[in-house]
Amino acid sequence: MKSLFKKLSFLLLTIFLTSNISAQVNADYDKSTDFNKYKTYSLEGWAKNSDQLLNPFDKQRITDALKSELESRGITLVETGGEIAVTLYLTIKQATDYTAYTNFNGGMGYAGRWGYARGIGMGMGSASTNVSETNYNVGTLIIDMYDSTSKSMIWQGDMTSDIETNASKRDKTIPKKMSKLMKKFPVAPLKS
């Protein structure tokens, strides 16, 4: 029983510690494609000018994270003519989160003053609710990969996540979220 409790505790701790990397990821790919044959890729750019939604630093963070993930799988970036053509697309939407806190105050209290009318008194209880509204941005990054020869799509991955407002935190979260997405890629990282 203690062993089961330890395992459940470890699982809950792991979920709690990794919850800050919360990103919804999805991927689909052409099951008939042999992904192991690809050794190079070229970045064909951002679709529909979606890169204008990003500052140059975040663009670099995203492309560096993708490059790192693909290189760990033996697929190297080349300027032009890669065996895989990669396009990126980004959307950003504003979302609102509402949080309500209710404080309840019971109607009991001590009554009495200088020896007169001692005892406990009862009265009406009261409750107050405070509602706070938080606006934040949610970004969706879509990565499309095409076979450069056949021009057919071979893989698509998308990731939706809250956008971190702190730049130094984005340095850490973007690679972690990209790693989570690329776990859906058919080729696993090479063992060092």
XYZ file of C-alpha atoms in Angstrom:
192
model
C 0.000 0.000 0.000
C 2.862 2.370 0.832
C 4.437 1.623 -2.543
C 1.213 2.564 -4.337
C 0.979 5.765 -2.296
C 4.583 6.679 -3.168
C 3.947 6.069 -6.859
C 0.776 8.173 -6.829
C 2.549 10.940 -4.911
C 5.389 10.936 -7.440
C 2.905 11.036 -10.330
C 0.996 13.964 -8.828
C 4.236 15.829 -8.118
C 5.395 15.269 -11.700
C 2.097 16.560 -13.081
C 2.270 19.589 -10.800
C 5.865 20.431 -11.734
C 5.251 20.107 -15.465
C 1.945 21.963 -15.465
C 3.724 25.263 -16.140
C 4.569 23.908 -19.585
C 0.903 23.577 -20.383
C 0.492 23.645 -24.104
C -2.065 21.755 -26.100
C -0.292 19.960 -28.913
C -1.634 18.030 -31.876
C 0.043 16.475 -34.869
C -0.824 14.459 -37.924
C 1.348 12.993 -40.638
C 1.364 10.921 -43.796
C 1.682 7.357 -42.521
C 3.135 6.176 -45.836
C 6.129 8.529 -45.592
C 9.504 7.208 -44.460
C 10.695 10.105 -42.306
C 14.088 8.493 -41.705
C 15.125 9.311 -45.284
C 15.078 13.072 -44.651
C 18.394 14.626 -43.654
C 17.892 18.336 -44.501
C 15.184 20.957 -44.257
C 14.798 24.558 -45.295
C 12.687 27.157 -43.566
C 10.329 28.632 -46.146
C 9.100 31.366 -43.837
C 5.966 32.443 -42.072
C 2.601 32.060 -43.795
C 0.268 35.021 -44.307
C 2.702 37.465 -42.698
C 1.964 35.965 -39.294
C 5.546 36.719 -38.317
C 4.482 40.363 -38.033
C 2.661 39.359 -34.831
C 6.036 38.562 -33.271
C 9.018 40.626 -32.359
C 12.324 39.515 -33.913
C 13.473 37.949 -30.634
C 10.465 35.624 -30.341
C 10.750 34.680 -34.012
C 14.339 33.674 -33.330
C 13.351 31.768 -30.173
C 10.789 29.735 -32.143
C 13.042 28.985 -35.116
C 15.976 28.126 -32.811
C 13.793 25.737 -30.797
C 12.565 24.063 -33.990
C 16.121 23.851 -35.334
C 17.331 22.252 -32.111
C 14.533 19.673 -32.168
C 15.072 18.736 -35.817
C 18.865 18.599 -35.446
C 18.444 16.245 -32.488
C 16.674 13.955 -34.969
C 19.465 14.178 -37.554
C 17.701 16.710 -39.808
C 19.895 19.735 -40.580
C 18.862 23.232 -41.644
C 20.078 24.358 -45.080
C 19.497 27.802 -46.622
C 17.628 26.516 -49.670
C 16.723 23.228 -51.269
C 16.156 21.140 -48.159
C 14.464 17.772 -48.543
C 11.722 19.081 -46.244
C 10.189 22.539 -46.695
C 8.928 23.997 -43.407
C 6.384 26.805 -43.095
C 5.207 28.411 -39.885
C 1.884 30.090 -39.147
C 0.908 31.971 -36.005
C -2.381 33.288 -34.663
C -2.851 35.249 -31.477
C -6.201 35.763 -29.782
C -7.063 37.646 -26.652
C -8.802 35.617 -23.950
C -10.352 36.613 -20.646
C -10.317 34.688 -17.397
C -12.798 35.470 -14.637
C -12.173 34.537 -11.025
C -14.764 34.978 -8.277
C -14.000 34.978 -4.569
C -16.848 34.869 -2.053
C -16.332 35.852 1.561
C -18.999 34.731 4.015
C -19.303 36.336 7.420
C -21.480 34.550 9.951
C -23.895 36.481 12.126
C -22.524 35.483 15.526
C -20.541 37.597 17.897
C -19.894 38.464 21.524
C -22.125 41.060 23.065
C -21.446 42.878 26.267
C -19.895 45.962 27.732
C -18.594 46.682 31.174
C -20.719 44.034 32.740
C -24.008 44.802 30.998
C -25.825 42.365 28.695
C -23.167 39.743 28.488
C -23.468 36.797 26.122
C -23.351 35.735 22.538
C -25.483 37.547 20.037
C -26.877 36.360 16.737
C -27.620 38.456 13.691
C -27.776 38.380 9.948
C -24.802 36.909 8.135
C -23.298 38.658 5.173
C -21.498 37.591 2.052
C -19.587 39.535 -0.534
C -18.299 38.357 -3.878
C -15.383 39.920 -5.678
C -14.908 39.160 -9.356
C -11.582 39.783 -11.042
C -11.013 39.810 -14.773
C -7.673 38.942 -16.340
C -6.936 39.445 -20.020
C -4.201 37.404 -21.637
C -3.098 36.296 -25.086
C -3.345 32.770 -26.432
C -1.107 31.853 -29.332
C -1.394 28.982 -31.787
C 1.688 27.990 -33.760
C 1.177 25.703 -36.758
C 4.162 23.983 -38.356
C 3.664 22.469 -41.804
C 6.276 20.218 -43.394
C 6.261 19.340 -47.080
C 8.303 16.921 -49.124
C 10.269 19.298 -51.374
C 10.202 16.922 -54.336
C 6.539 15.875 -54.352
C 5.274 19.156 -52.789
C 2.908 17.115 -50.615
C 2.386 17.748 -46.915
C 4.042 15.081 -44.806
C 3.574 16.440 -41.252
C 1.597 19.116 -39.466
C 1.878 20.032 -35.825
C 0.102 22.711 -33.849
C 0.579 24.045 -30.380
C -1.780 26.324 -28.447
C -0.639 28.011 -25.267
C -0.924 31.132 -23.175
C 1.730 33.625 -24.203
C 4.212 34.343 -21.449
C 4.631 38.092 -20.962
C 8.091 37.861 -19.386
C 10.808 37.633 -22.065
C 13.294 35.746 -19.875
C 10.631 33.132 -19.128
C 9.917 32.789 -22.863
C 13.595 31.859 -23.296
C 12.830 28.741 -21.251
C 9.204 27.971 -22.092
C 9.398 28.163 -25.903
C 11.997 25.352 -26.186
C 10.086 23.230 -23.651
C 6.814 23.671 -25.510
C 8.490 22.988 -28.864
C 9.957 19.806 -27.387
C 6.484 18.757 -26.270
C 5.132 19.320 -29.788
C 8.020 17.539 -31.498
C 7.438 14.423 -29.407
C 4.609 13.910 -31.906
C 7.117 13.875 -34.797
C 7.588 10.354 -36.250
C 11.392 10.396 -35.800
C 12.683 10.226 -32.231
C 15.770 12.173 -31.147
C 19.030 10.369 -31.844
C 20.832 8.924 -28.856
C 24.133 10.639 -28.152
